[in-house]
Amino acid sequence: MSIKIDTVIIDSDETSRELVGNFLRKVEDINIVGEFQDAINSYAEIIEMHPNLVIVDISQRTQLTLDVIVKLSKNLRNVKIIVLSYDMDSELVIKSLRAGAREFLLKPLIENDFIESVEKIKDLILGNINDTTKCKVITTFSNKGGIGKTSIATNLAFELASLTNERVALVDLNFQMGDVTTFLDLNPAFDTSYVVNNLERIDETFLLSTLEKYKNTSLYVLADPPDLEQAEIITSENITTLINVLRSVFSYVVIDTTSSFDGKTITALDNSDLILLVAILNLPSVRNCQRCFDLFKRLGYQKDKIKLIINRYMENDEIKIEDVEDVLGHSVYYKIPNNYFTIINAINKGMPASDINHQSNIAKAFRELAALLSDNYTYSATKQTKREESGFLGLFKKKEKR
């Protein structure tokens, strides 16, 4: 006899409740035990039901509903919560996840996205996925230096730790000019070469005591070796082993790499779940992205493994996002705004952008990117419409015809 997932639906809209119910009935082992119009008045009844899964719309009475989600998470320790909303504002997403939601889904719901999220939660409940050892490895990369990939890696790792309260490892694999510790004003006692030289004794206790914890957070930093001689002894096989060990201890691993396609960098890319390919809106950077995509294709990477990030974005840039997407044949995943003063202040003080100016557009962007890349946020991207070829596109057409 299969185990049933007792599920509660909370939505003020009757049509929406019916739709959610119809979707849920297509998922095996889901047992709907209650349907309610709001979370506030039905809280006591829900607690008595001890559901495994709660699906709640927060479009109405948002803050009060979030307060109830906090209480449900605390009083039903094993409950999993999926939040629905017509509003996909990044601050609301972050508040929802911090309240205890496992997933955030945008309304109107898309059936496939909804069922995929429910299946993932179902696996967690049934124990098919070990929630403490599941890990996502994210590597920032560009084959052109000086466009901000270290800043993105550092701020992303910090925001993932802040958002999820789960362990996040930030690893500096730029063995020539690593700056991660500078960006966070850290002076670690140990580095990558020390960990690699002690692979036979690595366990959770060893890693947590060796990596440098960033202040009072769940972010742990593994620094690059202090000199090139120590870096040279680290092999590609060592990097594979290191990443696999980190996967067993951390929920997220964020890797910053060098800007060259050497064997160690490719090993890190091979072992990553996602690659954030960082570019800026100028011709040399876009041409370099073309070369990266060509190599990634030869390496056999799936297209959805590569997330194209535009850094230092300004709406009045001469080169448009749509032009870049047409040239590269790849959609832009996220745009990080150009805010020189906040980011240079953060770098000079060795602090994340959020600690410099929490309300700045760039700090908000890093928080939103972390939410998008976390395991708790699902949304459907709209397809871009085809644009007329511009002079920028023409440059690439001419190059192809030579």
Short mmCIF file of C-alpha atoms in Angstrom, two decimals:
data_model
loop_
_atom_site.label_atom_id
_atom_site.label_comp_id
_atom_site.label_asym_id
_atom_site.label_seq_id
_atom_site.Cartn_x
_atom_site.Cartn_y
_atom_site.Cartn_z
CA MET A 1 0.00 0.00 0.00
CA SER A 2 1.51 3.33 -1.07
CA ILE A 3 1.99 6.24 1.32
CA LYS A 4 -0.40 9.14 0.70
CA ILE A 5 0.67 12.79 0.84
CA ASP A 6 -2.02 14.61 2.84
CA THR A 7 -2.45 17.97 1.14
CA VAL A 8 -4.26 21.20 2.01
CA ILE A 9 -5.22 23.88 -0.53
CA ILE A 10 -5.68 27.49 0.64
CA ASP A 11 -6.95 30.00 -1.95
CA SER A 12 -9.62 32.69 -1.71
CA ASP A 13 -10.61 32.16 -5.35
CA GLU A 14 -12.91 29.15 -5.80
CA THR A 15 -11.99 28.70 -9.46
CA SER A 16 -8.32 28.74 -8.59
CA ARG A 17 -8.87 26.16 -5.81
CA GLU A 18 -10.64 23.90 -8.27
CA LEU A 19 -7.80 24.26 -10.78
CA VAL A 20 -5.17 23.40 -8.17
CA GLY A 21 -7.24 20.42 -7.09
CA ASN A 22 -7.56 19.18 -10.67
CA PHE A 23 -3.79 19.48 -11.18
CA LEU A 24 -3.10 17.66 -7.90
CA ARG A 25 -5.35 14.74 -8.86
CA LYS A 26 -2.97 14.06 -11.74
CA VAL A 27 -0.13 13.43 -9.26
CA GLU A 28 0.09 9.93 -7.82
CA ASP A 29 -0.11 9.55 -4.00
CA ILE A 30 -1.57 13.04 -3.40
CA ASN A 31 -4.54 13.00 -1.00
CA ILE A 32 -6.43 16.31 -0.69
CA VAL A 33 -7.65 16.49 2.93
CA GLY A 34 -8.84 20.10 3.07
CA GLU A 35 -9.63 23.18 1.00
CA PHE A 36 -9.86 26.63 2.63
CA GLN A 37 -10.48 30.22 1.59
CA ASP A 38 -7.79 31.76 3.79
CA ALA A 39 -4.95 30.67 6.04
CA ILE A 40 -5.72 32.99 8.95
CA ASN A 41 -9.15 31.69 9.92
CA SER A 42 -8.36 28.06 9.09
CA TYR A 43 -5.00 27.89 10.90
CA ALA A 44 -6.23 25.85 13.89
CA GLU A 45 -8.04 23.35 11.68
CA ILE A 46 -4.99 22.90 9.46
CA ILE A 47 -2.77 22.26 12.48
CA GLU A 48 -5.11 19.48 13.60
CA MET A 49 -4.97 17.86 10.17
CA HIS A 50 -1.13 17.55 10.27
CA PRO A 51 -0.82 17.77 6.46
CA ASN A 52 2.37 16.84 4.65
CA LEU A 53 1.88 19.51 1.99
CA VAL A 54 0.22 22.94 2.09
CA ILE A 55 -0.42 24.91 -1.10
CA VAL A 56 -1.33 28.50 -0.22
CA ASP A 57 -2.08 31.60 -2.27
CA ILE A 58 -0.69 34.81 -0.74
CA SER A 59 -2.14 37.29 -3.24
CA GLN A 60 -4.64 38.54 -0.62
CA ARG A 61 -3.75 39.64 2.94
CA THR A 62 -0.16 38.90 2.03
CA GLN A 63 1.68 39.77 5.24
CA LEU A 64 -0.88 38.06 7.50
CA THR A 65 -0.70 34.94 5.33
CA LEU A 66 3.10 34.98 5.49
CA ASP A 67 2.85 35.18 9.29
CA VAL A 68 0.65 32.08 9.25
CA ILE A 69 3.18 30.28 7.02
CA VAL A 70 5.85 31.01 9.63
CA LYS A 71 3.63 29.48 12.34
CA LEU A 72 2.81 26.45 10.20
CA SER A 73 6.50 25.85 9.51
CA LYS A 74 7.31 25.99 13.23
CA ASN A 75 4.40 23.88 14.48
CA LEU A 76 4.36 21.30 11.68
CA ARG A 77 8.06 20.57 11.43
CA ASN A 78 7.79 18.16 8.49
CA VAL A 79 5.29 20.13 6.41
CA LYS A 80 6.29 21.37 2.96
CA ILE A 81 4.72 24.59 1.71
CA ILE A 82 4.18 25.81 -1.86
CA VAL A 83 3.32 29.50 -2.20
CA LEU A 84 1.24 30.86 -5.08
CA SER A 85 0.92 34.52 -6.04
CA TYR A 86 0.03 36.81 -8.92
CA ASP A 87 2.93 39.04 -7.80
CA MET A 88 6.48 37.85 -8.59
CA ASP A 89 8.30 40.77 -6.96
CA SER A 90 11.69 39.54 -5.78
CA GLU A 91 11.22 40.88 -2.24
CA LEU A 92 7.97 38.91 -1.93
CA VAL A 93 9.68 35.77 -3.17
CA ILE A 94 12.43 36.19 -0.60
CA LYS A 95 9.94 36.86 2.22
CA SER A 96 8.02 33.73 1.26
CA LEU A 97 11.09 31.51 1.25
CA ARG A 98 12.27 32.91 4.56
CA ALA A 99 8.82 32.30 6.04
CA GLY A 100 9.21 28.61 5.26
CA ALA A 101 7.96 28.05 1.71
CA ARG A 102 9.78 25.43 -0.35
CA GLU A 103 8.49 26.65 -3.73
CA PHE A 104 7.16 29.92 -5.14
CA LEU A 105 4.90 29.63 -8.19
CA LEU A 106 3.55 32.49 -10.27
CA LYS A 107 -0.16 32.62 -11.09
CA PRO A 108 -1.90 31.95 -13.38
CA LEU A 109 -0.46 28.47 -12.95
CA ILE A 110 1.08 26.51 -15.79
CA GLU A 111 0.17 22.86 -15.34
CA ASN A 112 3.56 21.33 -16.16
CA ASP A 113 5.45 23.73 -13.86
CA PHE A 114 2.99 23.12 -11.03
CA ILE A 115 3.07 19.34 -11.32
CA GLU A 116 6.88 19.35 -11.57
CA SER A 117 7.11 21.32 -8.31
CA VAL A 118 4.63 19.04 -6.56
CA GLU A 119 6.54 15.95 -7.73
CA LYS A 120 9.76 17.42 -6.36
CA ILE A 121 8.14 18.14 -3.00
CA LYS A 122 6.56 14.69 -2.98
CA ASP A 123 9.99 13.11 -3.41
CA LEU A 124 11.27 15.10 -0.44
CA ILE A 125 8.35 13.98 1.71
CA LEU A 126 8.70 10.34 0.72
CA GLY A 127 12.41 10.44 1.40
CA ASN A 128 13.47 9.86 -2.19
CA ILE A 129 15.70 12.93 -1.94
CA ASN A 130 17.91 13.57 1.07
CA ASP A 131 17.20 17.22 1.79
CA THR A 132 20.46 17.73 3.67
CA THR A 133 22.78 16.34 1.00
CA LYS A 134 21.11 17.58 -2.16
CA CYS A 135 23.43 20.18 -3.61
CA LYS A 136 23.53 22.56 -6.56
CA VAL A 137 26.97 23.53 -7.92
CA ILE A 138 27.01 26.91 -9.68
CA THR A 139 30.12 28.20 -11.46
CA THR A 140 30.62 31.75 -12.70
CA PHE A 141 32.67 31.99 -15.88
CA SER A 142 33.84 34.34 -18.58
CA ASN A 143 36.79 33.97 -20.93
CA LYS A 144 37.32 37.73 -20.64
CA GLY A 145 38.60 39.24 -17.40
CA GLY A 146 37.44 42.38 -15.68
CA ILE A 147 33.68 42.08 -16.25
CA GLY A 148 32.63 41.29 -12.69
CA LYS A 149 32.28 37.51 -12.38
CA THR A 150 34.02 37.43 -8.97
CA SER A 151 31.68 40.11 -7.68
CA ILE A 152 28.72 38.09 -8.95
CA ALA A 153 30.01 34.86 -7.39
CA THR A 154 30.66 36.52 -4.03
CA ASN A 155 27.36 38.37 -3.78
CA LEU A 156 25.38 35.40 -5.09
CA ALA A 157 26.89 33.06 -2.49
CA PHE A 158 26.18 35.55 0.29
CA GLU A 159 22.57 36.03 -0.81
CA LEU A 160 21.96 32.29 -1.19
CA ALA A 161 23.12 31.79 2.39
CA SER A 162 20.98 34.69 3.62
CA LEU A 163 17.92 33.56 1.68
CA THR A 164 17.93 29.83 2.38
CA ASN A 165 19.77 29.67 5.74
CA GLU A 166 21.40 26.56 4.31
CA ARG A 167 25.13 25.92 4.07
CA VAL A 168 26.75 27.57 1.07
CA ALA A 169 30.37 27.06 0.02
CA LEU A 170 32.14 29.76 -2.00
CA VAL A 171 35.21 28.29 -3.70
CA ASP A 172 37.96 30.32 -5.36
CA LEU A 173 39.41 28.23 -8.20
CA ASN A 174 41.11 31.21 -9.81
CA PHE A 175 44.58 30.00 -8.90
CA GLN A 176 46.36 32.89 -10.60
CA MET A 177 44.49 35.99 -9.42
CA GLY A 178 41.86 34.89 -6.94
CA ASP A 179 40.05 37.75 -5.19
CA VAL A 180 37.20 36.11 -3.29
CA THR A 181 38.79 36.62 0.13
CA THR A 182 39.58 40.24 -0.73
CA PHE A 183 35.98 40.88 -1.71
CA LEU A 184 34.85 39.59 1.72
CA ASP A 185 37.79 40.95 3.74
CA LEU A 186 38.83 37.50 4.95
CA ASN A 187 42.23 36.12 5.88
CA PRO A 188 41.65 32.36 6.05
CA ALA A 189 44.02 30.05 7.86
CA PHE A 190 43.54 27.32 5.23
CA ASP A 191 43.17 27.19 1.45
CA THR A 192 42.40 24.82 -1.42
CA SER A 193 45.87 23.26 -1.46
CA TYR A 194 45.57 22.36 2.25
CA VAL A 195 42.20 20.68 1.68
CA VAL A 196 43.48 18.81 -1.39
CA ASN A 197 46.52 17.57 0.55
CA ASN A 198 44.20 16.15 3.20
CA LEU A 199 41.58 14.51 1.00
CA GLU A 200 41.89 11.22 2.86
CA ARG A 201 40.68 12.78 6.12
CA ILE A 202 37.94 15.01 4.73
CA ASP A 203 34.57 14.74 6.39
CA GLU A 204 31.88 17.20 7.43
CA THR A 205 33.67 18.26 10.61
CA PHE A 206 36.95 18.77 8.76
CA LEU A 207 35.35 20.90 6.04
CA LEU A 208 33.36 23.10 8.40
CA SER A 209 36.44 23.74 10.51
CA THR A 210 38.72 24.34 7.52
CA LEU A 211 36.60 26.63 5.37
CA GLU A 212 36.38 30.19 6.64
CA LYS A 213 32.90 31.08 7.87
CA TYR A 214 31.76 34.55 6.83
CA LYS A 215 30.63 36.41 9.95
CA ASN A 216 27.38 35.16 11.46
CA THR A 217 26.10 33.48 8.29
CA SER A 218 25.91 30.01 6.76
CA LEU A 219 28.44 31.02 4.07
CA TYR A 220 31.80 29.21 4.10
CA VAL A 221 34.73 30.30 1.94
CA LEU A 222 37.52 28.16 0.48
CA ALA A 223 40.39 30.43 -0.60
CA ASP A 224 42.80 30.02 -3.49
CA PRO A 225 46.39 28.95 -2.60
CA PRO A 226 48.69 31.83 -1.57
CA ASP A 227 51.34 31.06 -4.20
CA LEU A 228 51.46 29.52 -7.66
CA GLU A 229 53.69 26.63 -6.60
CA GLN A 230 50.99 25.29 -4.31
CA ALA A 231 48.38 25.78 -7.01
CA GLU A 232 50.41 23.80 -9.54
CA ILE A 233 50.19 20.58 -7.53
CA ILE A 234 46.38 20.62 -7.62
CA THR A 235 45.17 18.32 -10.39
CA SER A 236 41.90 18.11 -12.27
CA GLU A 237 41.19 14.86 -10.43
CA ASN A 238 41.66 16.70 -7.12
CA ILE A 239 39.08 19.28 -8.19
CA THR A 240 36.53 16.60 -9.09
CA THR A 241 37.04 14.93 -5.70
CA LEU A 242 36.82 18.27 -3.89
CA ILE A 243 33.52 19.20 -5.56
CA ASN A 244 32.03 15.78 -4.80
CA VAL A 245 33.01 16.10 -1.14
CA LEU A 246 31.56 19.63 -0.95
CA ARG A 247 28.31 18.28 -2.42
CA SER A 248 27.93 15.97 0.56
CA VAL A 249 28.11 18.80 3.11
CA PHE A 250 26.70 21.93 1.44
CA SER A 251 23.34 22.73 -0.14
CA TYR A 252 24.96 25.11 -2.63
CA VAL A 253 28.50 25.40 -3.95
CA VAL A 254 29.41 28.60 -5.83
CA ILE A 255 32.69 28.46 -7.74
CA ASP A 256 34.68 31.37 -9.14
CA THR A 257 37.10 30.38 -11.88
CA THR A 258 39.93 31.78 -13.93
CA SER A 259 39.13 33.35 -17.32
CA SER A 260 40.95 30.72 -19.33
CA PHE A 261 39.89 27.34 -20.70
CA ASP A 262 42.55 25.31 -18.91
CA GLY A 263 42.04 21.74 -17.76
CA LYS A 264 41.18 22.65 -14.18
CA THR A 265 38.59 25.22 -15.20
CA ILE A 266 36.96 22.79 -17.64
CA THR A 267 36.87 20.18 -14.86
CA ALA A 268 34.99 22.65 -12.64
CA LEU A 269 32.58 23.43 -15.50
CA ASP A 270 32.07 19.70 -16.18
CA ASN A 271 31.17 19.11 -12.54
CA SER A 272 28.78 22.07 -12.28
CA ASP A 273 25.01 21.87 -12.42
CA LEU A 274 24.80 25.43 -13.75
CA ILE A 275 27.29 27.73 -15.47
CA LEU A 276 26.70 31.48 -15.19
CA LEU A 277 28.30 32.86 -18.33
CA VAL A 278 28.94 36.53 -17.56
CA ALA A 279 29.02 39.19 -20.28
CA ILE A 280 28.63 42.92 -20.71
CA LEU A 281 26.98 44.70 -23.62
CA ASN A 282 29.90 45.45 -25.87
CA LEU A 283 31.17 43.84 -29.05
CA PRO A 284 34.34 42.13 -27.65
CA SER A 285 32.40 40.58 -24.78
CA VAL A 286 29.64 39.24 -27.03
CA ARG A 287 32.20 37.81 -29.45
CA ASN A 288 33.89 36.07 -26.52
CA CYS A 289 30.51 34.65 -25.50
CA GLN A 290 30.15 33.20 -28.99
CA ARG A 291 33.45 31.39 -28.54
CA CYS A 292 32.31 30.11 -25.13
CA PHE A 293 29.06 28.75 -26.54
CA ASP A 294 30.96 27.06 -29.36
CA LEU A 295 33.24 25.32 -26.86
CA PHE A 296 30.37 24.41 -24.54
CA LYS A 297 28.64 22.76 -27.49
CA ARG A 298 31.76 20.75 -28.29
CA LEU A 299 31.98 19.74 -24.64
CA GLY A 300 28.45 18.40 -24.87
CA TYR A 301 26.84 20.74 -22.32
CA GLN A 302 23.06 20.93 -22.41
CA LYS A 303 21.73 24.35 -23.35
CA ASP A 304 19.84 24.78 -20.08
CA LYS A 305 23.06 24.27 -18.12
CA ILE A 306 24.28 27.67 -19.37
CA LYS A 307 22.68 30.79 -17.85
CA LEU A 308 23.70 33.97 -19.65
CA ILE A 309 24.14 36.87 -17.20
CA ILE A 310 24.47 40.44 -18.46
CA ASN A 311 26.47 42.51 -15.97
CA ARG A 312 26.60 46.33 -15.73
CA TYR A 313 23.36 46.58 -17.66
CA MET A 314 21.95 49.99 -18.65
CA GLU A 315 18.67 50.38 -20.50
CA ASN A 316 20.13 52.97 -22.88
CA ASP A 317 23.01 50.73 -24.01
CA GLU A 318 23.56 50.91 -27.76
CA ILE A 319 23.54 47.11 -27.99
CA LYS A 320 20.14 45.71 -27.02
CA ILE A 321 19.42 42.51 -25.12
CA GLU A 322 17.32 41.18 -28.01
CA ASP A 323 20.26 41.68 -30.40
CA VAL A 324 22.58 39.67 -28.14
CA GLU A 325 20.01 36.87 -27.85
CA ASP A 326 19.63 36.71 -31.63
CA VAL A 327 23.38 36.62 -32.20
CA LEU A 328 24.11 33.99 -29.55
CA GLY A 329 20.97 31.94 -30.05
CA HIS A 330 20.59 31.89 -26.29
CA SER A 331 18.23 33.86 -24.06
CA VAL A 332 19.54 36.19 -21.37
CA TYR A 333 18.79 34.68 -17.97
CA TYR A 334 19.31 37.78 -15.87
CA LYS A 335 20.50 41.40 -16.07
CA ILE A 336 22.52 42.95 -13.23
CA PRO A 337 22.28 46.76 -13.32
CA ASN A 338 25.26 49.05 -13.55
CA ASN A 339 25.79 50.65 -10.13
CA TYR A 340 29.46 51.58 -10.00
CA PHE A 341 29.42 53.50 -6.74
CA THR A 342 27.72 50.79 -4.66
CA ILE A 343 29.75 47.92 -6.06
CA ILE A 344 33.14 49.68 -5.87
CA ASN A 345 32.34 50.75 -2.31
CA ALA A 346 31.49 47.13 -1.47
CA ILE A 347 34.72 45.85 -3.03
CA ASN A 348 36.89 48.46 -1.30
CA LYS A 349 35.32 47.68 2.09
CA GLY A 350 35.33 43.93 1.58
CA MET A 351 31.57 43.60 2.03
CA PRO A 352 28.58 42.30 0.03
CA ALA A 353 26.54 44.97 -1.77
CA SER A 354 23.57 44.31 0.55
CA ASP A 355 25.65 45.36 3.56
CA ILE A 356 26.65 48.59 1.83
CA ASN A 357 23.20 49.62 0.63
CA HIS A 358 20.47 47.05 1.12
CA GLN A 359 17.96 49.05 -0.94
CA SER A 360 20.22 49.68 -3.93
CA ASN A 361 19.19 48.29 -7.29
CA ILE A 362 22.27 46.08 -7.49
CA ALA A 363 21.76 44.58 -4.02
CA LYS A 364 18.16 43.85 -4.94
CA ALA A 365 19.38 42.24 -8.19
CA PHE A 366 21.74 39.89 -6.37
CA ARG A 367 18.92 38.87 -3.99
CA GLU A 368 16.61 38.22 -6.91
CA LEU A 369 19.25 36.20 -8.77
CA ALA A 370 19.78 34.08 -5.66
CA ALA A 371 16.03 33.46 -5.44
CA LEU A 372 15.91 32.44 -9.10
CA LEU A 373 18.83 30.02 -8.69
CA SER A 374 17.65 28.52 -5.43
CA ASP A 375 15.67 25.28 -5.41
CA ASN A 376 12.59 27.07 -4.10
CA TYR A 377 11.51 29.30 -6.98
CA THR A 378 9.75 28.35 -10.19
CA TYR A 379 8.51 30.69 -12.90
CA SER A 380 7.77 30.63 -16.60
CA ALA A 381 9.80 32.87 -18.87
CA THR A 382 7.98 34.57 -21.73
CA LYS A 383 9.40 34.12 -25.19
CA GLN A 384 11.02 37.11 -26.82
CA THR A 385 9.59 38.37 -30.08
CA LYS A 386 11.81 38.41 -33.16
CA ARG A 387 13.39 41.79 -33.91
CA GLU A 388 14.57 43.32 -37.11
CA GLU A 389 18.29 42.97 -37.67
CA SER A 390 20.24 45.97 -36.42
CA GLY A 391 23.69 47.17 -37.31
CA PHE A 392 25.00 45.10 -34.39
CA LEU A 393 23.44 41.94 -35.82
CA GLY A 394 24.87 42.83 -39.19
CA LEU A 395 28.40 42.72 -37.78
CA PHE A 396 27.94 39.09 -36.87
CA LYS A 397 26.24 38.20 -40.16
CA LYS A 398 29.22 39.58 -42.08
CA LYS A 399 31.59 37.63 -39.91
CA GLU A 400 29.73 34.40 -40.59
CA LYS A 401 29.90 34.89 -44.38
CA ARG A 402 33.65 35.29 -44.56
#
